Coordinates of C-alpha atoms in Angstrom, one line a residue:
Chain A
M829 CA 54.7 -28.0 56.3
I830 CA 55.6 -30.9 53.9
S831 CA 57.1 -31.5 50.5
I832 CA 55.7 -33.6 47.6
V833 CA 58.4 -35.9 45.9
A834 CA 57.9 -37.7 42.7
K835 CA 60.7 -40.6 42.3
D836 CA 61.4 -42.5 39.2
L837 CA 57.6 -42.3 38.3
K838 CA 56.5 -44.2 35.2
K839 CA 52.8 -44.7 34.1
V840 CA 52.1 -47.1 31.1
Y841 CA 48.4 -47.6 30.0
G842 CA 47.8 -51.0 28.4
N843 CA 50.7 -52.6 27.3
D844 CA 52.7 -49.9 25.4
V845 CA 51.2 -46.4 25.8
V846 CA 53.9 -44.6 28.1
A847 CA 52.2 -41.6 29.5
L848 CA 54.9 -40.8 32.0
S849 CA 58.7 -41.9 32.5
D850 CA 61.5 -40.8 34.4
I851 CA 59.8 -38.5 36.5
N852 CA 61.7 -37.2 39.3
F853 CA 61.1 -33.8 41.4
E854 CA 60.7 -32.4 44.9
V855 CA 58.5 -29.3 45.5
K856 CA 59.5 -28.1 49.0
P857 CA 57.1 -26.0 51.4
G858 CA 56.6 -22.5 50.1
E859 CA 57.9 -23.3 46.7
K860 CA 55.6 -22.7 43.7
V861 CA 56.0 -24.6 40.5
M862 CA 54.5 -24.2 37.1
L863 CA 53.9 -27.4 35.1
L864 CA 54.0 -26.7 31.5
G865 CA 53.3 -29.0 28.4
H866 CA 51.0 -29.3 25.6
N867 CA 48.0 -31.5 25.5
G868 CA 48.9 -35.1 25.8
S869 CA 52.4 -34.5 27.4
G870 CA 51.4 -36.2 30.5
K871 CA 50.5 -33.2 33.0
S872 CA 47.2 -34.6 33.8
T873 CA 48.3 -38.1 34.4
L874 CA 51.0 -36.8 36.6
F875 CA 48.4 -34.9 38.7
K876 CA 46.3 -38.0 38.8
C877 CA 49.3 -40.0 40.2
L878 CA 50.3 -37.2 42.7
T879 CA 46.9 -37.3 44.2
G880 CA 46.3 -41.0 44.3
F881 CA 43.5 -40.9 41.6
E882 CA 45.9 -42.9 39.4
R883 CA 48.2 -45.5 40.4
P884 CA 51.7 -45.3 38.7
T885 CA 53.0 -48.5 36.9
E886 CA 56.6 -47.8 38.6
G887 CA 58.2 -45.4 41.0
K888 CA 56.9 -43.7 44.1
V889 CA 55.1 -40.4 45.3
F890 CA 55.8 -39.2 48.6
I891 CA 53.4 -36.6 50.4
G892 CA 55.6 -35.6 53.4
D893 CA 56.9 -39.0 54.6
T894 CA 54.0 -41.1 53.3
D895 CA 54.7 -43.0 50.1
I896 CA 51.0 -43.1 48.5
T897 CA 51.8 -45.5 45.8
S898 CA 52.0 -48.3 48.8
L899 CA 48.6 -47.3 50.1
K900 CA 45.4 -49.1 49.9
K901 CA 42.4 -47.6 48.4
N902 CA 40.8 -47.0 51.9
E903 CA 44.0 -45.5 53.2
F904 CA 44.2 -42.4 50.9
R905 CA 41.7 -40.3 53.0
N906 CA 44.1 -39.3 55.3
V907 CA 46.6 -38.2 52.5
R908 CA 44.2 -36.6 50.3
K909 CA 43.1 -34.0 53.0
Q910 CA 46.7 -32.8 53.0
V911 CA 46.5 -31.9 49.5
G912 CA 44.1 -29.3 48.1
L913 CA 43.1 -29.4 44.7
V914 CA 41.9 -26.3 42.5
F915 CA 40.2 -27.1 39.2
Q916 CA 39.8 -25.5 35.9
N917 CA 35.9 -25.9 36.2
F918 CA 35.7 -25.0 39.9
N919 CA 33.8 -28.1 40.7
L920 CA 31.5 -26.4 43.1
I921 CA 28.2 -28.1 44.0
N922 CA 25.8 -25.8 42.1
N923 CA 22.4 -26.0 43.7
I924 CA 23.5 -25.5 47.3
S925 CA 24.7 -22.3 49.1
V926 CA 28.5 -20.9 48.8
F927 CA 28.6 -21.2 52.5
Q928 CA 27.7 -24.9 52.4
N929 CA 30.3 -25.6 49.6
V930 CA 33.0 -24.1 51.8
L931 CA 32.1 -26.2 54.7
Y932 CA 32.4 -29.3 52.7
G933 CA 36.3 -28.4 52.6
A934 CA 36.2 -29.9 56.1
L935 CA 34.7 -33.2 55.0
G936 CA 38.2 -34.9 55.2
G937 CA 38.3 -34.1 59.1
N938 CA 37.3 -36.5 61.9
Q939 CA 34.1 -34.7 63.0
G940 CA 31.9 -36.7 60.4
F941 CA 29.6 -35.6 57.6
R942 CA 26.8 -34.4 59.8
K943 CA 29.0 -31.7 61.5
T944 CA 30.0 -30.3 58.1
L945 CA 26.4 -29.5 57.3
N946 CA 25.4 -25.9 58.2
A947 CA 22.5 -27.0 60.4
F948 CA 24.5 -29.0 62.8
A949 CA 28.2 -27.8 62.3
S950 CA 29.7 -26.3 65.5
D951 CA 29.9 -22.4 65.9
E952 CA 33.7 -22.6 65.4
M953 CA 33.4 -24.5 62.4
R954 CA 30.7 -22.0 60.8
Y955 CA 32.8 -19.3 62.0
K956 CA 36.0 -20.7 60.2
A957 CA 34.1 -21.0 57.0
M958 CA 33.1 -17.5 57.2
E959 CA 36.8 -16.5 57.7
C960 CA 37.6 -18.6 54.7
L961 CA 35.0 -16.7 52.6
D962 CA 36.2 -13.3 54.0
R963 CA 39.8 -14.3 52.9
V964 CA 38.6 -14.5 49.4
S965 CA 36.3 -11.4 49.9
L966 CA 33.0 -13.1 49.4
A967 CA 31.7 -13.3 53.0
E968 CA 28.6 -11.3 51.8
F969 CA 27.9 -14.0 49.3
A970 CA 27.7 -16.8 51.9
N971 CA 24.0 -17.2 51.3
R972 CA 23.9 -17.2 47.5
R973 CA 23.5 -20.3 45.6
A974 CA 26.8 -21.5 44.0
D975 CA 25.4 -21.2 40.5
Q976 CA 24.5 -17.5 41.0
L977 CA 28.2 -16.5 41.0
S978 CA 30.3 -15.4 38.3
G979 CA 33.3 -17.7 37.1
G980 CA 35.9 -15.7 38.9
Q981 CA 33.7 -15.8 42.2
K982 CA 33.3 -19.5 41.7
Q983 CA 37.0 -20.1 41.5
R984 CA 37.5 -17.9 44.7
V985 CA 34.9 -20.0 46.6
A986 CA 36.8 -23.1 45.4
I987 CA 39.9 -21.6 46.9
A988 CA 37.9 -20.7 50.1
R989 CA 36.8 -24.5 50.1
T990 CA 40.5 -25.5 49.9
I991 CA 41.7 -23.1 52.6
M992 CA 38.9 -24.6 54.8
Q993 CA 40.6 -28.1 54.0
E994 CA 43.9 -26.7 55.6
P995 CA 46.0 -28.6 53.2
E996 CA 49.7 -28.5 53.2
I997 CA 50.2 -28.9 49.5
I998 CA 48.0 -27.2 46.7
L999 CA 47.7 -28.7 43.3
A1000 CA 45.9 -26.4 40.8
D1001 CA 45.0 -27.8 37.4
E1002 CA 44.6 -24.8 35.0
P1003 CA 42.9 -22.6 37.7
V1004 CA 42.5 -19.5 35.3
A1005 CA 41.9 -21.2 32.0
S1006 CA 38.1 -20.5 32.1
L1007 CA 38.6 -16.9 33.2
D1008 CA 39.2 -13.6 31.4
P1009 CA 42.8 -12.2 31.9
K1010 CA 41.9 -9.8 34.5
V1011 CA 40.1 -11.9 36.8
G1012 CA 42.4 -14.8 36.0
R1013 CA 45.2 -12.4 37.5
E1014 CA 43.2 -11.8 40.6
V1015 CA 42.6 -15.6 41.3
M1016 CA 46.5 -16.2 40.7
D1017 CA 47.3 -13.3 43.2
L1018 CA 44.8 -14.8 45.5
L1019 CA 46.2 -18.4 45.2
W1020 CA 49.7 -17.3 45.5
D1021 CA 48.9 -15.2 48.7
V1022 CA 47.2 -18.0 50.3
A1023 CA 50.1 -20.5 49.6
D1024 CA 52.5 -17.5 50.9
E1025 CA 50.6 -16.9 54.2
R1026 CA 50.7 -20.7 55.0
G1027 CA 53.9 -21.5 53.6
L1028 CA 52.5 -24.2 51.2
A1029 CA 54.1 -26.2 48.2
V1030 CA 52.1 -25.4 45.0
I1031 CA 52.0 -27.1 41.7
C1032 CA 50.1 -25.2 39.1
I1033 CA 49.4 -26.4 35.5
L1034 CA 49.1 -23.4 33.3
H1035 CA 49.0 -22.6 29.7
Q1036 CA 49.2 -18.8 29.6
M1037 CA 52.6 -18.1 29.0
D1038 CA 52.2 -14.2 30.1
I1039 CA 50.7 -15.6 33.4
V1040 CA 53.4 -18.3 33.8
K1041 CA 56.2 -15.7 33.2
E1042 CA 54.6 -13.1 35.7
Y1043 CA 53.9 -15.7 38.5
G1044 CA 56.2 -18.6 38.0
E1045 CA 59.3 -19.3 40.2
R1046 CA 60.3 -22.6 39.1
I1047 CA 59.3 -24.4 35.8
I1048 CA 58.9 -28.2 35.2
A1049 CA 57.9 -28.7 31.4
L1050 CA 57.0 -32.0 30.3
K1051 CA 57.1 -33.6 26.6
D1052 CA 55.9 -36.9 25.7
G1053 CA 55.6 -37.9 29.4
K1054 CA 59.3 -36.8 30.2
I1055 CA 60.5 -33.7 32.0
V1056 CA 62.2 -31.6 29.4
K1057 CA 63.0 -28.8 31.9
D1058 CA 63.1 -28.1 35.5
D1059 CA 64.7 -24.8 36.5
L1060 CA 64.0 -21.6 37.8
I1061 CA 62.2 -19.2 35.7
E1062 CA 65.1 -16.5 35.7
N1063 CA 67.3 -19.4 34.0
I1064 CA 64.7 -20.0 31.2
E1065 CA 65.3 -18.2 28.1
D1066 CA 62.2 -16.9 26.0
S1067 CA 63.2 -19.2 23.2
F1068 CA 62.4 -22.2 25.3
F1069 CA 59.0 -21.2 25.7
K1070 CA 58.5 -20.4 22.0
E1071 CA 59.9 -23.8 21.2
L1072 CA 57.5 -25.5 23.4
Y1073 CA 54.6 -23.9 21.8
E1074 CA 55.7 -23.7 18.3
L1075 CA 56.3 -27.4 18.4
D1076 CA 52.7 -27.7 19.6
K1077 CA 51.6 -25.7 16.5
A1078 CA 53.8 -27.9 14.4
D1079 CA 52.0 -30.8 15.9
E1080 CA 48.5 -29.5 15.3
S1081 CA 49.2 -28.7 11.5
E1082 CA 50.7 -32.4 11.3
V1083 CA 47.2 -33.6 12.5
K1084 CA 45.5 -31.3 10.1
Chain B
M41 CA 42.0 -41.0 -6.8
S42 CA 41.0 -43.1 -9.7
D43 CA 37.3 -43.3 -10.8
N44 CA 37.2 -47.0 -10.3
R45 CA 38.5 -46.6 -6.6
L46 CA 35.9 -43.9 -6.0
K47 CA 33.0 -46.2 -7.3
Q48 CA 34.5 -48.9 -5.2
L49 CA 34.3 -46.7 -1.9
M50 CA 30.8 -45.2 -2.8
P51 CA 28.3 -46.3 -0.1
A52 CA 25.6 -48.7 -1.4
R53 CA 22.2 -47.0 -1.8
R54 CA 20.6 -49.5 0.7
K55 CA 22.2 -51.7 3.3
K56 CA 21.3 -55.4 3.1
P57 CA 19.5 -56.2 6.3
S58 CA 21.3 -58.5 8.7
L59 CA 19.7 -61.9 9.4
E60 CA 18.8 -60.9 12.9
I61 CA 16.8 -57.9 11.5
V62 CA 15.0 -60.2 9.0
I63 CA 14.2 -62.8 11.9
I64 CA 13.0 -60.0 14.2
T65 CA 10.8 -58.4 11.5
F66 CA 9.3 -61.8 10.4
I67 CA 8.4 -62.7 14.0
F68 CA 7.0 -59.2 14.6
I69 CA 4.7 -59.4 11.4
A70 CA 3.6 -62.8 12.3
L71 CA 2.7 -61.9 15.8
F72 CA 0.8 -58.8 14.5
V73 CA -1.2 -61.0 11.6
L74 CA -1.8 -63.9 14.2
G75 CA -3.0 -61.2 16.8
V76 CA -5.3 -59.6 14.3
M77 CA -6.8 -63.1 13.5
G78 CA -7.0 -64.3 17.1
A79 CA -8.8 -61.5 18.2
E80 CA -11.4 -62.0 15.5
I81 CA -11.8 -58.4 14.8
T82 CA -14.6 -58.0 12.3
L83 CA -16.7 -55.0 11.1
A84 CA -19.9 -56.7 12.7
R85 CA -18.1 -56.9 16.1
I86 CA -16.9 -53.3 16.0
F87 CA -20.3 -52.2 15.0
K88 CA -21.7 -54.3 17.8
G89 CA -19.2 -52.8 20.2
F90 CA -20.6 -49.4 19.3
D91 CA -23.9 -50.6 20.0
N92 CA -22.9 -52.1 23.5
I93 CA -21.0 -48.8 24.5
G94 CA -24.2 -46.8 23.5
N95 CA -26.2 -49.2 25.8
F96 CA -23.6 -48.9 28.6
L97 CA -23.7 -45.0 28.4
M98 CA -27.5 -45.0 28.3
R99 CA -27.6 -47.1 31.5
A100 CA -24.5 -45.1 33.0
F101 CA -26.1 -41.7 32.6
P102 CA -27.0 -39.8 34.9
P103 CA -24.3 -41.1 37.2
D104 CA -25.5 -42.3 40.5
F105 CA -24.0 -39.8 43.2
S106 CA -26.0 -41.5 46.1
K107 CA -23.2 -43.6 47.2
V108 CA -20.5 -41.1 46.9
N109 CA -19.6 -41.1 50.5
S110 CA -18.5 -44.6 50.5
V111 CA -16.7 -44.1 47.2
V112 CA -14.9 -41.2 48.7
K113 CA -13.8 -43.5 51.7
S114 CA -12.4 -45.9 49.0
V115 CA -10.7 -43.1 47.1
F116 CA -8.8 -42.0 50.3
E117 CA -7.8 -45.7 50.8
T118 CA -6.7 -45.7 47.1
L119 CA -4.5 -42.5 47.6
Q120 CA -3.1 -43.8 51.0
M121 CA -2.0 -46.8 49.3
A122 CA -0.5 -45.0 46.3
V123 CA 1.4 -42.5 48.8
V124 CA 2.7 -45.3 51.3
G125 CA 3.7 -47.6 48.5
T126 CA 5.4 -44.6 46.6
V127 CA 7.2 -43.5 49.7
F128 CA 8.6 -46.9 50.5
G129 CA 9.5 -47.6 46.9
V130 CA 11.4 -44.2 46.6
I131 CA 13.4 -44.9 49.8
L132 CA 14.3 -48.4 48.5
S133 CA 15.1 -47.0 45.0
L134 CA 17.8 -44.6 46.5
P135 CA 20.2 -47.2 47.7
I136 CA 19.4 -49.5 44.7
A137 CA 20.5 -46.7 42.3
L138 CA 23.5 -45.8 44.4
L139 CA 24.6 -49.6 44.3
G140 CA 23.6 -50.0 40.7
A141 CA 25.1 -46.7 38.9
K142 CA 28.4 -47.4 37.2
N143 CA 30.0 -44.5 38.8
T144 CA 28.7 -45.1 42.3
A145 CA 28.6 -49.1 42.6
P146 CA 31.0 -50.4 45.1
S147 CA 31.2 -53.7 43.3
K148 CA 30.2 -55.5 40.0
I149 CA 28.2 -58.0 41.9
L150 CA 26.1 -55.5 43.7
A151 CA 25.7 -53.5 40.7
N152 CA 24.3 -56.6 38.9
I153 CA 22.1 -57.5 41.7
S154 CA 20.7 -53.9 42.0
R155 CA 20.1 -53.8 38.2
G156 CA 18.5 -57.2 38.3
I157 CA 16.0 -55.9 41.0
V158 CA 15.0 -53.0 39.0
I159 CA 14.6 -54.9 35.6
V160 CA 12.6 -57.6 37.3
S161 CA 10.4 -54.8 39.1
R162 CA 10.1 -53.0 35.9
T163 CA 9.2 -55.9 33.3
I164 CA 6.7 -57.9 35.4
P165 CA 3.5 -56.0 35.2
D166 CA 2.0 -54.6 38.4
L167 CA -1.3 -56.7 38.2
V168 CA 0.9 -59.8 38.2
F169 CA 2.6 -58.6 41.5
A170 CA -0.9 -57.9 43.0
L171 CA -2.1 -61.2 42.2
I172 CA 1.1 -62.8 43.8
F173 CA 0.7 -60.3 47.0
V174 CA -2.9 -61.2 47.4
I175 CA -2.0 -64.7 47.8
T176 CA 1.0 -64.1 50.1
V177 CA -0.4 -61.4 52.3
G178 CA -4.3 -61.6 51.6
L179 CA -6.8 -59.4 50.2
G180 CA -6.7 -55.9 50.9
S181 CA -4.6 -52.6 50.8
F182 CA -1.4 -54.3 52.1
A183 CA -1.2 -56.4 48.9
G184 CA -1.8 -52.9 47.0
I185 CA 0.9 -51.1 48.9
L186 CA 3.4 -53.9 48.1
T187 CA 2.6 -53.9 44.4
I188 CA 3.0 -50.0 44.1
M189 CA 6.1 -50.3 46.0
I190 CA 7.7 -52.8 43.5
D191 CA 6.4 -50.9 40.7
T192 CA 8.1 -47.7 42.0
V193 CA 11.3 -49.3 42.5
G194 CA 11.2 -50.4 38.9
F195 CA 10.4 -46.8 37.9
C196 CA 12.4 -44.7 40.3
G197 CA 15.2 -47.0 40.5
R198 CA 16.0 -46.9 37.0
F199 CA 15.7 -43.0 36.5
F200 CA 17.6 -42.4 39.7
M201 CA 20.4 -44.8 38.4
E202 CA 20.3 -42.9 35.1
R203 CA 20.6 -39.6 36.8
I204 CA 23.6 -40.5 38.9
E205 CA 25.5 -41.8 35.9
E206 CA 24.8 -38.4 34.1
L207 CA 26.4 -36.5 36.9
D208 CA 29.2 -34.3 36.4
P209 CA 32.1 -36.1 38.1
G210 CA 34.1 -32.7 38.9
P211 CA 32.1 -31.9 42.2
I212 CA 32.5 -35.5 43.2
Q213 CA 36.4 -35.8 42.7
A214 CA 36.4 -32.2 44.3
L215 CA 34.9 -33.8 47.7
E216 CA 37.0 -36.9 47.4
S217 CA 40.0 -34.9 47.1
T218 CA 39.3 -33.2 50.4
G219 CA 39.6 -37.0 52.0
A220 CA 35.8 -37.1 52.4
S221 CA 34.5 -40.8 53.0
R222 CA 32.4 -42.5 50.4
F223 CA 29.2 -41.5 52.6
G224 CA 30.5 -38.0 52.7
V225 CA 30.9 -37.9 49.0
T226 CA 27.4 -39.4 48.3
A227 CA 25.6 -37.2 50.7
G228 CA 27.6 -34.1 50.2
A229 CA 27.8 -34.1 46.6
I230 CA 25.7 -36.6 44.9
M231 CA 22.6 -36.3 46.9
P232 CA 22.3 -32.5 46.5
M233 CA 23.0 -32.6 42.9
T234 CA 20.6 -35.2 42.0
F235 CA 17.8 -33.9 44.5
P236 CA 15.7 -31.9 42.2
S237 CA 15.5 -34.6 39.5
F238 CA 14.7 -37.2 42.1
V239 CA 11.9 -35.2 43.6
G240 CA 10.6 -34.7 40.1
T241 CA 10.8 -38.4 39.4
S242 CA 9.2 -39.3 42.6
L243 CA 6.3 -36.9 42.0
F244 CA 5.9 -38.7 38.6
A245 CA 6.0 -42.0 40.3
L246 CA 3.2 -40.9 42.7
E247 CA 1.1 -39.9 39.7
K248 CA 1.6 -43.3 38.2
S249 CA 0.8 -45.0 41.5
I250 CA -2.5 -43.3 41.8
R251 CA -3.5 -44.3 38.5
G252 CA -2.3 -47.7 39.1
A253 CA -3.8 -48.1 42.5
S254 CA -7.1 -47.3 41.1
V255 CA -7.3 -50.5 39.0
L256 CA -5.4 -52.8 41.8
G257 CA -8.7 -53.5 43.4
L258 CA -9.8 -55.4 40.3
V259 CA -7.7 -58.4 41.6
G260 CA -8.5 -57.8 45.3
A261 CA -5.6 -55.6 46.3
G262 CA -7.4 -52.9 47.9
G263 CA -8.7 -49.4 47.0
I264 CA -11.4 -47.8 44.6
G265 CA -10.8 -50.7 42.0
I266 CA -12.9 -53.0 44.2
E267 CA -16.0 -50.8 44.2
L268 CA -15.6 -50.3 40.5
N269 CA -15.5 -54.0 39.8
T270 CA -18.5 -54.7 42.0
A271 CA -20.6 -52.0 40.4
M272 CA -19.7 -53.5 36.7
N273 CA -20.3 -57.1 37.9
L274 CA -23.7 -56.0 39.3
R275 CA -24.4 -54.1 36.1
R276 CA -24.8 -50.7 38.1
Y277 CA -23.3 -48.7 35.3
D278 CA -24.5 -45.5 36.8
S279 CA -22.5 -46.2 39.9
A280 CA -19.7 -47.4 37.7
L281 CA -19.7 -44.0 35.8
M282 CA -19.8 -42.0 39.3
I283 CA -16.5 -44.0 40.4
I284 CA -14.9 -43.5 37.2
L285 CA -15.7 -39.7 37.2
V286 CA -14.3 -39.5 41.0
I287 CA -11.1 -41.2 40.0
L288 CA -10.7 -38.8 37.0
I289 CA -11.1 -35.8 39.2
V290 CA -8.7 -37.1 41.9
V291 CA -6.0 -38.1 39.1
L292 CA -6.5 -34.5 37.5
I293 CA -6.2 -32.7 40.7
F294 CA -3.1 -34.5 41.9
E295 CA -1.5 -34.1 38.2
K296 CA -2.1 -30.4 38.5
V297 CA -0.5 -30.2 41.9
S298 CA 2.4 -32.5 41.2
R299 CA 3.2 -30.4 37.7
S300 CA 3.2 -27.1 39.7
L301 CA 5.5 -28.6 42.3
R302 CA 7.8 -29.9 39.7
E303 CA 8.0 -26.6 37.9
R304 CA 9.2 -25.1 41.2
I305 CA 11.9 -27.6 42.1
M306 CA 13.3 -28.3 38.7

């Protein structure tokens, strides 16, 4: 298993909008990090830089031994398949089957597009997709269209797709923001279990403080594009979270 | 805020039209007036027109169904032209739309070329294309097929492109993030998400092509239009009416089938 490292990362939009600066951290295999910060603090930009969807202005991002900031556009494929993404809006293809959505997790492999289609996939690949669905307790829903599922079920299918991808790192962007608290916890349990079973490094953006405190191991907090806290959760006082979110409220009232 | 300042900030009752708007309006009015004058629209001509259409209808009724067999053969030729032209047009529209849509275009040059093809196909009327193809490939259904194909590219290319640009980028990003190739993302995410809309648009295009193919024969590009043109020139209005009725029935039947198919897919 591999680590993800950000080194002296800086991202500037246009001439003077600094979205990120002095970003340094390493997330090791098996480590689970909660990434916190209010809207506009740079979390999404950081995620984009970590996945190569955005090129940082300065600094480096290492996925394992590969510095992805030095890669050309067509060289990203091999790195991307090592990083599983889980999205707030699940990002399933709604008008195809749950099973086909999971099979698409293998698109980054060497077998080619055709072999990821249900009609042409090998028996092994089809069985593996069923195992992934079984892992998220949705094997019985394989034939359903994705848009017939509830939000929680969709997120579990998205996790099954990620398992199918066999990533070494998981980046989750507000994976429970669209779900009610009970279902959100079920999804967090599943995500953490999957990461533990495979010893994956996880970075998870979250806004729900109760879930952060319940599931968090290490916290990285961003403010105005800079890391203002990087520590284990047991070392962080409640007042810090309050401060982070009371500042939010103060900002909002200023806007109003 | 002071009264004066509020009055200053108050929006005017009417906005002064820009020079461009004034010029465009003037050109439009001039074209309209000159058009009415040029066409010599007079009450006398309108009344004479009623008289003539009455004369046409009297000579057209009852429609002459004695040659319906040969007309049905031409109708089939028209349908074949429409189907073949539309199928090729839809097949061509797919890559053109993918190359031209802002979110899938591999380069700006290719996007502009694709958009240019669609604009030219859409803006030049199909009868003009038909005349060009009659000159280039000769009289008959081949010229008609090429015309319909170009017309379909103009219609489907534009709508396919718009549909691709409206797509939710989330699932596309999700497949990109698995390390999928450009082809994998297109075939795996873009095609399934756009499929229902593409089928609906293609059926609309086929409806349009059947209507269009019916008149292409007027310029020698095959199909039922040739029969209609001949009947009109020979003043066999009873035969012409029969042909018009056959076209009407075929178009109505296809529209009904097409609508029910679209309702099932969408």
